[in-house]
Coordinates of C-alpha atoms in Angstrom, one line a residue:
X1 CA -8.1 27.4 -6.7
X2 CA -9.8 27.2 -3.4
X3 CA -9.2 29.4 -0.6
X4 CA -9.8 27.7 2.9
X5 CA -12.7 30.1 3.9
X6 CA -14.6 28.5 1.2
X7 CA -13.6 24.6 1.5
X8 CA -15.9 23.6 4.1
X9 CA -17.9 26.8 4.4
X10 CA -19.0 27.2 8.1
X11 CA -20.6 24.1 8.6
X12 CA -18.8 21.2 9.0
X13 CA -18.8 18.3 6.5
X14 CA -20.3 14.7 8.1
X15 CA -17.8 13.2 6.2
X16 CA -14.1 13.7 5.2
X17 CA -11.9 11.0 3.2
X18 CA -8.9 11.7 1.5
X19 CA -8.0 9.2 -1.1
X20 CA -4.9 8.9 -3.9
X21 CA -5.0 8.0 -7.5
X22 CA -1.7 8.3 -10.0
X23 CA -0.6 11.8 -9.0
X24 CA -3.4 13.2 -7.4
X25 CA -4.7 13.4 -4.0
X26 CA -8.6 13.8 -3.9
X27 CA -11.0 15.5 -0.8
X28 CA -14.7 14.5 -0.8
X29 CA -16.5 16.2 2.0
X30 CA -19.5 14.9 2.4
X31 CA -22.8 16.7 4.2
X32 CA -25.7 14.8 5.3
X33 CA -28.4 17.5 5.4
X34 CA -27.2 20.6 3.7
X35 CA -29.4 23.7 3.9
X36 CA -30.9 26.5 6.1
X37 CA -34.3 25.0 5.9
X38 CA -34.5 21.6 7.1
X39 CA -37.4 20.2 5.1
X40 CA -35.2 20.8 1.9
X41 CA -32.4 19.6 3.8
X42 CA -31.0 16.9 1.6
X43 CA -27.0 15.2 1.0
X44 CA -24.3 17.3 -0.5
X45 CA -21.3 16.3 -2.1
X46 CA -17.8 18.2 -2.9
X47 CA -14.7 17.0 -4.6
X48 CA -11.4 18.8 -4.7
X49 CA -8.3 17.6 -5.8
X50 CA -4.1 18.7 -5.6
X51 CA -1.1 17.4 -7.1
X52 CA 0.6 14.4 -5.0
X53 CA 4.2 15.2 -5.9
X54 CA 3.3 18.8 -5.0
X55 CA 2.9 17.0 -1.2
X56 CA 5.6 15.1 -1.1
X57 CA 8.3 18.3 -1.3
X58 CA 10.3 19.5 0.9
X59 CA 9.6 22.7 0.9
X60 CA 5.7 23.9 0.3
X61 CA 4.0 25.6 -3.2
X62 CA 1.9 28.1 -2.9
X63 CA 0.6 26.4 -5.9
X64 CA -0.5 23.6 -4.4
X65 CA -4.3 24.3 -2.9
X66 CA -7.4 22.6 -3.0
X67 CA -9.1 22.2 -6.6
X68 CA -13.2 22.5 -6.6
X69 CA -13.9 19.1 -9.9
X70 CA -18.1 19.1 -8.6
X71 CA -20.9 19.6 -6.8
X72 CA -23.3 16.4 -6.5
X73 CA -26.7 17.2 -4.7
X74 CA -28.7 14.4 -3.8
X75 CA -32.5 13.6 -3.7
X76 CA -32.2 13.0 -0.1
X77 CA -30.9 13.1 3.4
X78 CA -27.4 10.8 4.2
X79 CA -28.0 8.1 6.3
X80 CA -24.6 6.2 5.9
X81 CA -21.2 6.4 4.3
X82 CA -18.3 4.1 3.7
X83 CA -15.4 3.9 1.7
X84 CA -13.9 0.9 0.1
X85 CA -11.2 -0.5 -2.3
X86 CA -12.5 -1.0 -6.0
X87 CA -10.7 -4.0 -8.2
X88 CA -10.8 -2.9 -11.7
X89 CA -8.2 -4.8 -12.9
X90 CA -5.9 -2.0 -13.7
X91 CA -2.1 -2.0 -13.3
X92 CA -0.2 1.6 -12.7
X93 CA 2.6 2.4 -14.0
X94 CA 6.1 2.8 -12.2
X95 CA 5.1 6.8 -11.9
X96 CA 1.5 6.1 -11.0
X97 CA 0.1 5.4 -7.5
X98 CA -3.0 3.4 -7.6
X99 CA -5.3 2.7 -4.9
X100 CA -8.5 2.1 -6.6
X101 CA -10.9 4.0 -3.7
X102 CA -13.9 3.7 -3.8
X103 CA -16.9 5.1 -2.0
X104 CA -20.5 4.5 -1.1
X105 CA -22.9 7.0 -0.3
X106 CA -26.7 5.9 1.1
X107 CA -29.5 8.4 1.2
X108 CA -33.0 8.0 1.1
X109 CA -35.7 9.4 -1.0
X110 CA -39.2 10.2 -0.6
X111 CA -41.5 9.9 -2.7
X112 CA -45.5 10.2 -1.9
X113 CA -45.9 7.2 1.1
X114 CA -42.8 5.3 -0.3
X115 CA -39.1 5.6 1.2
X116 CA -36.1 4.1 -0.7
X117 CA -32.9 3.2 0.7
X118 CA -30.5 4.5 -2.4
X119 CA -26.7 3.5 -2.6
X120 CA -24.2 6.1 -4.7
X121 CA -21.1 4.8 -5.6
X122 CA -18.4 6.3 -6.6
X123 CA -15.3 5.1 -8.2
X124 CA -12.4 7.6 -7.6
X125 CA -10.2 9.5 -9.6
X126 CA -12.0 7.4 -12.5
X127 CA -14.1 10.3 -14.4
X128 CA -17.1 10.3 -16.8
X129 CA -16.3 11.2 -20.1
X130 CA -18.3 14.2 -20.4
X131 CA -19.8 17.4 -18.4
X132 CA -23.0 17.5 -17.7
X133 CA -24.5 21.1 -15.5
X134 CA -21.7 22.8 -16.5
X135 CA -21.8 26.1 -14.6
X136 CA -18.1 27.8 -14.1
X137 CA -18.5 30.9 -12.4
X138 CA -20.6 30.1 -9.9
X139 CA -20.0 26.0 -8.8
X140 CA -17.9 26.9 -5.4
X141 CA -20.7 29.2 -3.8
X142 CA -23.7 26.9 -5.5
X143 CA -25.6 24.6 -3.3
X144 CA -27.0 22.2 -6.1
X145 CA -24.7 20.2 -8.4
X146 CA -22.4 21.7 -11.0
X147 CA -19.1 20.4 -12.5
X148 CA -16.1 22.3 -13.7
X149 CA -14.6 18.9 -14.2
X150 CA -16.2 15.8 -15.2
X151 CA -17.4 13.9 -12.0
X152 CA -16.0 10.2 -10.8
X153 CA -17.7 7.6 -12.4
X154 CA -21.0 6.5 -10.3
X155 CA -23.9 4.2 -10.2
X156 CA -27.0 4.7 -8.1
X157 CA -28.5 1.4 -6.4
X158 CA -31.9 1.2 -5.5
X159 CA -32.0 -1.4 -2.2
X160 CA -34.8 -3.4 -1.7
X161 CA -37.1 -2.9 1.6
X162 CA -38.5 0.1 3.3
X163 CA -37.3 -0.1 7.0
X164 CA -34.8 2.0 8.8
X165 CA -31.4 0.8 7.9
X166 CA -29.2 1.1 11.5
X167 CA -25.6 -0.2 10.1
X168 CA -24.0 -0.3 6.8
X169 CA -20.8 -1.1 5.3
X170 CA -19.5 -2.0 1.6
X171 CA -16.3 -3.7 1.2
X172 CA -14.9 -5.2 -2.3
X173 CA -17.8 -6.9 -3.8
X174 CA -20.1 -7.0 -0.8
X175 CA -22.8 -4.7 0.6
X176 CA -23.6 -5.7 4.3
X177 CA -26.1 -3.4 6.4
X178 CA -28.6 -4.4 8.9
X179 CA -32.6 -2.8 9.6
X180 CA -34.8 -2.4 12.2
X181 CA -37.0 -4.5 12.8
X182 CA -36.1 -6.9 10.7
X183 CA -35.7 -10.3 11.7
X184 CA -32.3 -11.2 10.1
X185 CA -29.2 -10.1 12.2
X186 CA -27.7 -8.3 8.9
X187 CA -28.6 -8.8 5.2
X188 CA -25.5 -9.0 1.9
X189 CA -26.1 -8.4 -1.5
X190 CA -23.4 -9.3 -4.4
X191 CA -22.3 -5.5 -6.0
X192 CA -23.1 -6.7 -10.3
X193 CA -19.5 -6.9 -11.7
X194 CA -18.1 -3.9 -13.4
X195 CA -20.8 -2.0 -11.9
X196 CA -19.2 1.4 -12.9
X197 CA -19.1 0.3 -16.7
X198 CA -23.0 0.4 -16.3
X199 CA -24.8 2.6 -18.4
X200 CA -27.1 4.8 -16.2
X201 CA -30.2 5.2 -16.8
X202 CA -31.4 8.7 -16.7
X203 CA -34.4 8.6 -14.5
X204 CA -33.8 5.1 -12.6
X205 CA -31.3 3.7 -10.6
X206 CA -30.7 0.3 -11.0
X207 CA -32.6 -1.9 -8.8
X208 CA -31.6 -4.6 -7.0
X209 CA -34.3 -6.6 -6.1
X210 CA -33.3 -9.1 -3.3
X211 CA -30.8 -9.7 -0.6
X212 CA -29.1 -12.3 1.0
X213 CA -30.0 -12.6 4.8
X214 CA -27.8 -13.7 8.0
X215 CA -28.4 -15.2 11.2
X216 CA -32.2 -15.0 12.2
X217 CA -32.7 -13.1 15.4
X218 CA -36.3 -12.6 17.6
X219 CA -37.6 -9.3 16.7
X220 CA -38.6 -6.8 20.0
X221 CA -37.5 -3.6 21.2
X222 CA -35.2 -2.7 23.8
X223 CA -36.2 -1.4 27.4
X224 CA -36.3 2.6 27.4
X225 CA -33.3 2.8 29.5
X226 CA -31.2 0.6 26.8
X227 CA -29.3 2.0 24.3
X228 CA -27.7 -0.3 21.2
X229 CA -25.2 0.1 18.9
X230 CA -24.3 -2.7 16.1
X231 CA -21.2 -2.6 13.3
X232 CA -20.7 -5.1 10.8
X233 CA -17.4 -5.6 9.2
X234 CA -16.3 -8.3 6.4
X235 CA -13.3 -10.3 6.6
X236 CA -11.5 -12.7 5.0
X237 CA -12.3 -16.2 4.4
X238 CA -12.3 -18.9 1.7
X239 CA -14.1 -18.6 -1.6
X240 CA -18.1 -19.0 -0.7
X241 CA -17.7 -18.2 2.6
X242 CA -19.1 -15.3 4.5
X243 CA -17.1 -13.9 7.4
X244 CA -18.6 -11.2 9.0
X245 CA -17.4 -9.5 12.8
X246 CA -20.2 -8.1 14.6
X247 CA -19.4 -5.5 17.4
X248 CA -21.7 -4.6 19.3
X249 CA -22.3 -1.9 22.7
X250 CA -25.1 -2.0 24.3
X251 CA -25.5 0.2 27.8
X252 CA -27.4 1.4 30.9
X253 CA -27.5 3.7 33.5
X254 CA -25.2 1.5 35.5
X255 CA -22.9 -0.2 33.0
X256 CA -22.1 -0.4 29.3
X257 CA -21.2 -3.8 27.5
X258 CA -18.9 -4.3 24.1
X259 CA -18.7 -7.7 22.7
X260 CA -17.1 -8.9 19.8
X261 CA -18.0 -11.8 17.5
X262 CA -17.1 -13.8 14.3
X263 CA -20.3 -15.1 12.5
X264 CA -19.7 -16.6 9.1
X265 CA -22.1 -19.0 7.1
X266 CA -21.9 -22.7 6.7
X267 CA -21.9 -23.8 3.0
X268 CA -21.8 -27.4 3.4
X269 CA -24.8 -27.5 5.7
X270 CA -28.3 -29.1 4.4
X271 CA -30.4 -26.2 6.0
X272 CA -32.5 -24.9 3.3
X273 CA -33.4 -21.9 5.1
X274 CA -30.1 -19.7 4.8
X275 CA -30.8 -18.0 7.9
X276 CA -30.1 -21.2 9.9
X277 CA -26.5 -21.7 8.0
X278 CA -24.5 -19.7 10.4
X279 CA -22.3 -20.1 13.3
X280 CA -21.4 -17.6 15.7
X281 CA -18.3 -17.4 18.1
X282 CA -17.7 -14.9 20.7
X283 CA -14.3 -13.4 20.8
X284 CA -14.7 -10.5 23.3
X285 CA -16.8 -9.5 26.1
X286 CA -15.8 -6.7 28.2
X287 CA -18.2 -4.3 31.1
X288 CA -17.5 -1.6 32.5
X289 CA -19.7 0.8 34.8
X290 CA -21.7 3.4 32.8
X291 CA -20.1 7.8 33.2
X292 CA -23.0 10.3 33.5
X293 CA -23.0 12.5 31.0
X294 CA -25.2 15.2 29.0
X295 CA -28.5 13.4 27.1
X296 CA -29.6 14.1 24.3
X297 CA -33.8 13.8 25.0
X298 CA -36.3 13.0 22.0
X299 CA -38.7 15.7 21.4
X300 CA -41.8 15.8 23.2
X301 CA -40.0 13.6 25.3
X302 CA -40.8 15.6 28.6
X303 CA -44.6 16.7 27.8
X304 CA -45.2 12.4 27.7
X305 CA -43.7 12.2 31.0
X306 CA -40.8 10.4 30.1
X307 CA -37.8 10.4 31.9
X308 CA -34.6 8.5 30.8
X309 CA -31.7 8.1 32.7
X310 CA -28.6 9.8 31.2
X311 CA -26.5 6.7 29.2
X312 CA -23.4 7.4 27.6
X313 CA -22.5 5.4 24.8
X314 CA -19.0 4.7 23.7
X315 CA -18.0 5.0 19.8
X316 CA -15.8 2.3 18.6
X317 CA -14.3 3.1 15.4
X318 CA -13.5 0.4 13.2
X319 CA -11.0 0.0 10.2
X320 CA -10.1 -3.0 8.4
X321 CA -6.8 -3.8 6.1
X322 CA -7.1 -3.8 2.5
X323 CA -6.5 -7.8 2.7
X324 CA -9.4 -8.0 5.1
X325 CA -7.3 -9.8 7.7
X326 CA -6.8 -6.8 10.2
X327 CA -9.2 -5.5 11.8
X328 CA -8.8 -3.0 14.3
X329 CA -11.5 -1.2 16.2
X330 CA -10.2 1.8 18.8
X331 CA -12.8 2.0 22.2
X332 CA -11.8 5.3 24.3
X333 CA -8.0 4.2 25.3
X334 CA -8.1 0.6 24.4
X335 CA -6.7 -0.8 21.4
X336 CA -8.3 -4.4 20.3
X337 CA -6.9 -5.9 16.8
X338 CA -8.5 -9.2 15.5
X339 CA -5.6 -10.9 13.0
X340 CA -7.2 -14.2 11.2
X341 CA -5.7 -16.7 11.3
X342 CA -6.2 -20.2 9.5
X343 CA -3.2 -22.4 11.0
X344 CA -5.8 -25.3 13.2
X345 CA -9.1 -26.8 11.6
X346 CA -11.4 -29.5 12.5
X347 CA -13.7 -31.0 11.4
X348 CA -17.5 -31.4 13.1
X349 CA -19.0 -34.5 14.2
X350 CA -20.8 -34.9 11.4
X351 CA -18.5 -34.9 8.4
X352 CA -19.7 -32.3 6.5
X353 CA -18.1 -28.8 7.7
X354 CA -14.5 -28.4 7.9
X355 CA -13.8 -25.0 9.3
X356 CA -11.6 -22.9 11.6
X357 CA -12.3 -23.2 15.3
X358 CA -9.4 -20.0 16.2
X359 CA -9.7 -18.2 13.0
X360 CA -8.7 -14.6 14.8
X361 CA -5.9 -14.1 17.2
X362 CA -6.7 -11.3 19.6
X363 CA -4.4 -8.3 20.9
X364 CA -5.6 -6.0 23.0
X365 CA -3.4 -3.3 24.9
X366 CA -4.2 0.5 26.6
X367 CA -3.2 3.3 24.7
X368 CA -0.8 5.6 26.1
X369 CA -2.0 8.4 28.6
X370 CA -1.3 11.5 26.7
X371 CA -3.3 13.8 28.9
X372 CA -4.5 14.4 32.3
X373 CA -7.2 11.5 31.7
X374 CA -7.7 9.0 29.6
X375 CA -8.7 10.3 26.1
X376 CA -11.2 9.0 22.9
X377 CA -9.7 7.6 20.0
X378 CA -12.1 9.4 17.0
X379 CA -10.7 7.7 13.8
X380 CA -8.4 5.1 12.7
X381 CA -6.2 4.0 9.3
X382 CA -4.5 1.2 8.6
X383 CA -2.5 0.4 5.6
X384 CA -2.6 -2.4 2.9
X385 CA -0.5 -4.9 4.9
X386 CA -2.3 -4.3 8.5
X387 CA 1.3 -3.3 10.1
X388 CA 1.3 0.1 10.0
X389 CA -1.7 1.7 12.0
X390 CA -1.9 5.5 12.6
X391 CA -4.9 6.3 15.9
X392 CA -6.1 9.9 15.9
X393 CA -7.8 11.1 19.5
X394 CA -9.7 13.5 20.9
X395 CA -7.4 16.0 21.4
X396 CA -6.3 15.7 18.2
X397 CA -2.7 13.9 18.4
X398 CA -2.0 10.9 15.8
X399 CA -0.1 7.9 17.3
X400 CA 1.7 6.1 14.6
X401 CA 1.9 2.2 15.9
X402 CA 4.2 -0.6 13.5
X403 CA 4.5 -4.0 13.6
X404 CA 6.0 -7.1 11.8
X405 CA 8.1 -5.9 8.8
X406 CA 7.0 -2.0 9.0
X407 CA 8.4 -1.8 12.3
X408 CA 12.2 -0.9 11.8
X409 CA 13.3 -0.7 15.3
X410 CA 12.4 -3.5 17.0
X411 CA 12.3 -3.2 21.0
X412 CA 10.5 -5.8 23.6
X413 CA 7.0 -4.8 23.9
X414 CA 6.3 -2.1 26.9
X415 CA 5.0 -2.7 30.1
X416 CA 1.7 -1.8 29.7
X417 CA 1.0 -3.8 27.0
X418 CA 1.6 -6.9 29.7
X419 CA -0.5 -6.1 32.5
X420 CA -2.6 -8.9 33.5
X421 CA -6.2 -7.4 32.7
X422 CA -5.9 -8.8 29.3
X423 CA -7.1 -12.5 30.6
X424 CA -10.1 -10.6 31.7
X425 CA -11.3 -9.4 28.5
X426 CA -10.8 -12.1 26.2
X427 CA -13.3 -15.4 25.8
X428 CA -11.2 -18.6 27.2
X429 CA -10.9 -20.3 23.7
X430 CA -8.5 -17.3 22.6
X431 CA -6.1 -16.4 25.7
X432 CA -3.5 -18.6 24.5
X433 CA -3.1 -16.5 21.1
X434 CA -2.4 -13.6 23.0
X435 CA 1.5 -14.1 23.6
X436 CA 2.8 -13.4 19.6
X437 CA 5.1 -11.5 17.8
X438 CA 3.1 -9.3 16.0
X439 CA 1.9 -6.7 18.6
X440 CA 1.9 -3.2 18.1
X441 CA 5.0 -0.5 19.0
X442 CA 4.1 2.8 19.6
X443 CA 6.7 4.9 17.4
X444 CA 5.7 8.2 16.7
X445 CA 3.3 10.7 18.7
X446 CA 2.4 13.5 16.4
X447 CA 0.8 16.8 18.2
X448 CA -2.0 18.9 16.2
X449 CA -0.5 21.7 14.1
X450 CA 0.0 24.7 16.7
X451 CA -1.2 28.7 15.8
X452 CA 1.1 29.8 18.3
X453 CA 4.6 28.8 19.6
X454 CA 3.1 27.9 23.5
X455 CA 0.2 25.6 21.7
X456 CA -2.9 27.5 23.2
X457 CA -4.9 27.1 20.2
X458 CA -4.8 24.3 18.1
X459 CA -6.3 23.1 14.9
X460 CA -8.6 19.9 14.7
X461 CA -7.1 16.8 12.6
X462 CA -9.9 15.7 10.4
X463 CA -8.4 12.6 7.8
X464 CA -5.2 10.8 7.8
X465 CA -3.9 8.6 5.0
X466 CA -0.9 6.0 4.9
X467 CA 0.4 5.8 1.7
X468 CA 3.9 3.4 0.6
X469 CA 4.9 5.5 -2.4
X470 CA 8.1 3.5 -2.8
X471 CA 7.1 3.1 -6.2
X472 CA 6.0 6.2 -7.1
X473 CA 8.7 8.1 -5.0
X474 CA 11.7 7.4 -2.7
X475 CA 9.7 8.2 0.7
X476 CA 8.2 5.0 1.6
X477 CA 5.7 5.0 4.1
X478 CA 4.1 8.6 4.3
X479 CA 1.1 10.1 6.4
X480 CA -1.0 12.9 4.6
X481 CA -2.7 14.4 7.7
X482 CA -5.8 17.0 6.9
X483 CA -6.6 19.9 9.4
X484 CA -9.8 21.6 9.4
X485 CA -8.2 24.6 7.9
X486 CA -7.8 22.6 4.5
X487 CA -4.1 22.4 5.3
X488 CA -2.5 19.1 4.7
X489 CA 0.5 17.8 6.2
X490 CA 3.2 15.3 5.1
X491 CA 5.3 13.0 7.6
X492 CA 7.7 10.4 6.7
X493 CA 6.7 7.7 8.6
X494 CA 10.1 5.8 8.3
X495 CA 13.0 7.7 9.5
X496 CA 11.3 10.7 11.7
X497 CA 10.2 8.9 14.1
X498 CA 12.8 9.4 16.8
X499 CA 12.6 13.0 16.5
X500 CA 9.1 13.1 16.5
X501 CA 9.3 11.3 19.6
X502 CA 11.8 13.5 21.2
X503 CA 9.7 17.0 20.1
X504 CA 6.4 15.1 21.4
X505 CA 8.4 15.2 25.0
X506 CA 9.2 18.8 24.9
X507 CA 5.9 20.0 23.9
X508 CA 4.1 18.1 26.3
X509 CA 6.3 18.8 29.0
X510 CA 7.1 22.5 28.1
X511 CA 5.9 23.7 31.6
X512 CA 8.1 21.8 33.3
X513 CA 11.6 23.1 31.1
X514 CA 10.6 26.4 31.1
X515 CA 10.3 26.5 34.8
X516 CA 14.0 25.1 34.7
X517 CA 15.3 27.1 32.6
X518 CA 14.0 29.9 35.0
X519 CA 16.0 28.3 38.1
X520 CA 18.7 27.9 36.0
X521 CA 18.8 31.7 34.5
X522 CA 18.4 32.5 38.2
X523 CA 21.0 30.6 39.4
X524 CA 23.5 32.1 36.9
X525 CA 22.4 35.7 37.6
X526 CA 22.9 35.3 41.2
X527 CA 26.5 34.5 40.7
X528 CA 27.4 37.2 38.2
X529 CA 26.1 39.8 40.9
X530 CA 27.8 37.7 43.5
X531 CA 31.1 37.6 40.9

């Protein structure tokens, strides 16, 4: 077992992702760079594991700590990571819980004047059939790769090009990233079916040696005072058809921009060039003046004589359904959630492209004010269905929002969420979606795990996880939430969410019923001298 000195040592993993397969619930911290000396500073991967059922008591096992299964070191620094859902056709049994994670892992190697862009996936809870390194004594203190269990099954893919690769993202079947300079807006490639049934070769990956590009774009570079920041996410659409939302922020050192569009390929179209095959639509634009704040400078950036303006940059943080029709992206205290939908289509001029001309409806609302200014959301997850979302901010509380069938008690939507700067931020072909149904309720606030009764010191929340384990247990809809500590906590997301609410209200307002409890004691003391 692991104690939680030793889980994440004292440098804090890049990566965290808890994922669930049958009765286990599995850890992979990731490090880009792990090691003292930076020019053998390469990726580090470590997988633990507990027992699910273990979680979902009442009462807590001592039993029930983190399991070390492997130590993967890479050739290379990390670059990028996502995780994704895997279809292997499998079917779990009525006491199994079966996600089918997945993850994928890019790093480069060096090698002489060559750099490759290399792709590690992993296929969780799914193991190799043997051991290979097998070092037991030593695999929790060593920093090079050891197993005490047989790893996940993997495959290493060898990208082609050389250049820098800014964005990347992996979802289903799809890779989709995007490089600088490169004159396509973002590039796909088609993952080889059963790509973890693959034998590996053992001293090349397997090499893929083309890629599919997207919109063609003029190649430059931005002005010095300019920063840009570009995700790609997939989303649904109909079979040979690629939909792909672009969000982008670009800023200044007077104000910052985030715009959101749909760009999807046109199949029908007689371009032969496949770069000229796609349509774009905007869906969002939305400015705001740039906040000073600390800058990180280049080296050497002061002996040149350079001197940038300070330019902060705001994160969005992006999560998508498992059905790829929810996406929801979290930008500081504003919520945006892009829902397609396929209900009007026309048909161009032409004749020869039938496609959707409103294919997302747009929702947009400000999160709650939960301290003395606004805060950051800093990661997001969604469940299957894309009505039960849980937000965790900057200072660490995790608001649980439901909607549609996942939202049991159903109350009109709250004043904020009407307040007329919406019209502002959305593009004029998709204000009239914005009055529906399906917004979000805010129905649980869950505060950080205290060390002390008065919450002066509180432990960071580094992974949540919505599971329904109706099928493998009578709970429902569950949060696994993971603190920094290793601890990990459950909370039944359907019926403790009034009491949630009301403990959220005395802890943040503790201050203010301790001082009147005070009056009150003095009130009653008064009179029993008086009496």
């Amino acid at each position: 077992m692991v104690s939680r000195e030793d889980l994440f040592e004292s440098v804090k993993p890049n990566g965290i992702f808890i994922s669930v397969q049958k009765d286990w619930v599995y850890l992979t911290a990731i490090w880009k760079e792990h090691e003292a000396n930076y020019e053998d500073a390469t990726g580090l991967i470590r997988q633990y594991r507990r027992p699910l059922h273990l979680l979902l008591r009442d009462n807590y096992d001592q039993r029930n700590s983190w399991q070390l299964l492997y130590n993967h070191r890479l050739e290379g620094p990390i670059t990028h990571i996502s995780s994704f859902y895997y279809n292997d056709g499998s079917t779990p049994s009525n006491t199994e819980y079966n996600e089918n994670n997945a993850l994928a892992i890019l790093y480069q190697s060096h090698g002489k004047e060559d750099i490759k862009y290399i792709i590690r996936l992993y296929h969780i809870g799914n193991y190799e059939d043997e051991i290979s390194n097998n070092i037991l004594d030593n695999c929790q203190i060593s920093p090079r790769t050891c197993h005490i269990k047989p790893s996940f099954k993997y495959q290493d893919i060898i990208l082609p090009g050389t250049t820098s690769i800014k964005s990347f993202h992996v979802d289903g079947s799809i890779i989709l990233y995007s490089r600088s300079p490169d004159d396509a807006k973002f590039r796909t490639i088609l993952i080889p079916e059963n790509i973890f049934d693959i034998s590996k070769s053992k001293t090349d990956a397997l090499t893929l040696k083309s890629s599919d590009p997207g919109p063609i774009q003029k190649v430059g570079r931005l002005d010095p005072v300019t920063k840009k920041t570009s995700t790609f996410r997939r989303v649904y659409a109909v079979s040979g058809v690629i939909r792909v939302l672009n969000v982008e922020v670009t800023a200044t050192d007077e104000t910052w921009k985030f715009q959101v569009s749909v760009i999807h390929n046109s199949s029908s179209s007689e371009e032969t060039d496949k770069r000229f095959r796609w349509r774009s639509k905007k869906l969002i634009a939305y400015e705001r003046p740039t906040s000073p704040k600390k800058f990180e400078y280049e080296q050497f950036d002061f002996v040149r004589g350079i001197t940038f303006t300070p330019i902060t940059v705001p994160k969005p943080v992006v999560v998508t359904a498992k059905n790829v029709t929810t996406i929801c992206i979290g930008l500081n205290n504003i919520l945006f959630t892009f829902d397609y939908s396929n209900t009007t289509t026309t048909t161009d001029s032409n004749q020869q492209d039938t496609h959707s001309t409103e294919a997302f409806i747009v929702r947009s609302e400000f999160l709650p004010l939960l301290e003395e200014s606004p805060f950051q959301v800093v990661g997001t997850e969604i469940n299957a269905n894309g009505n039960l979302l849980a937000l965790v901010t900057q200072e660490n509380y995790v608001l649980i929002y439901k909607r549609g069938d996942a939202n049991i008690n159903v109350s009109p939507p709250s004043a904020q969420t009407k307040k007329g700067w919406f019209t502002g931020l959305i593009d004029a072909d998709n204000r009239q979606n914005r009055q529906t149904e399906d917004n979000w309720e805010l129905r649980m606030v869950i505060p950080s795990t205290d060390l002390d009764i008065l919450g002066q010191s509180e432990l960071d929340v580094i992974a949540v996880k919505i599971l329904n384990v109706s099928g493998f247990q009578n709970n429902g809809n569950v949060l696994l939430s993971l603190y920094e500590n290793g601890d990990i906590t459950t909370f039944d997301l359907n019926n403790s969410e009034q009491e949630m609410k009301f403990w959220f209200v005395i802890r943040k307002q503790w201050h203010m019923y301790i001082g009147m409890i005070c009056v009150i004691l003095g009130f009653v003391w008064n009179e029993a001298k008086m009496g």
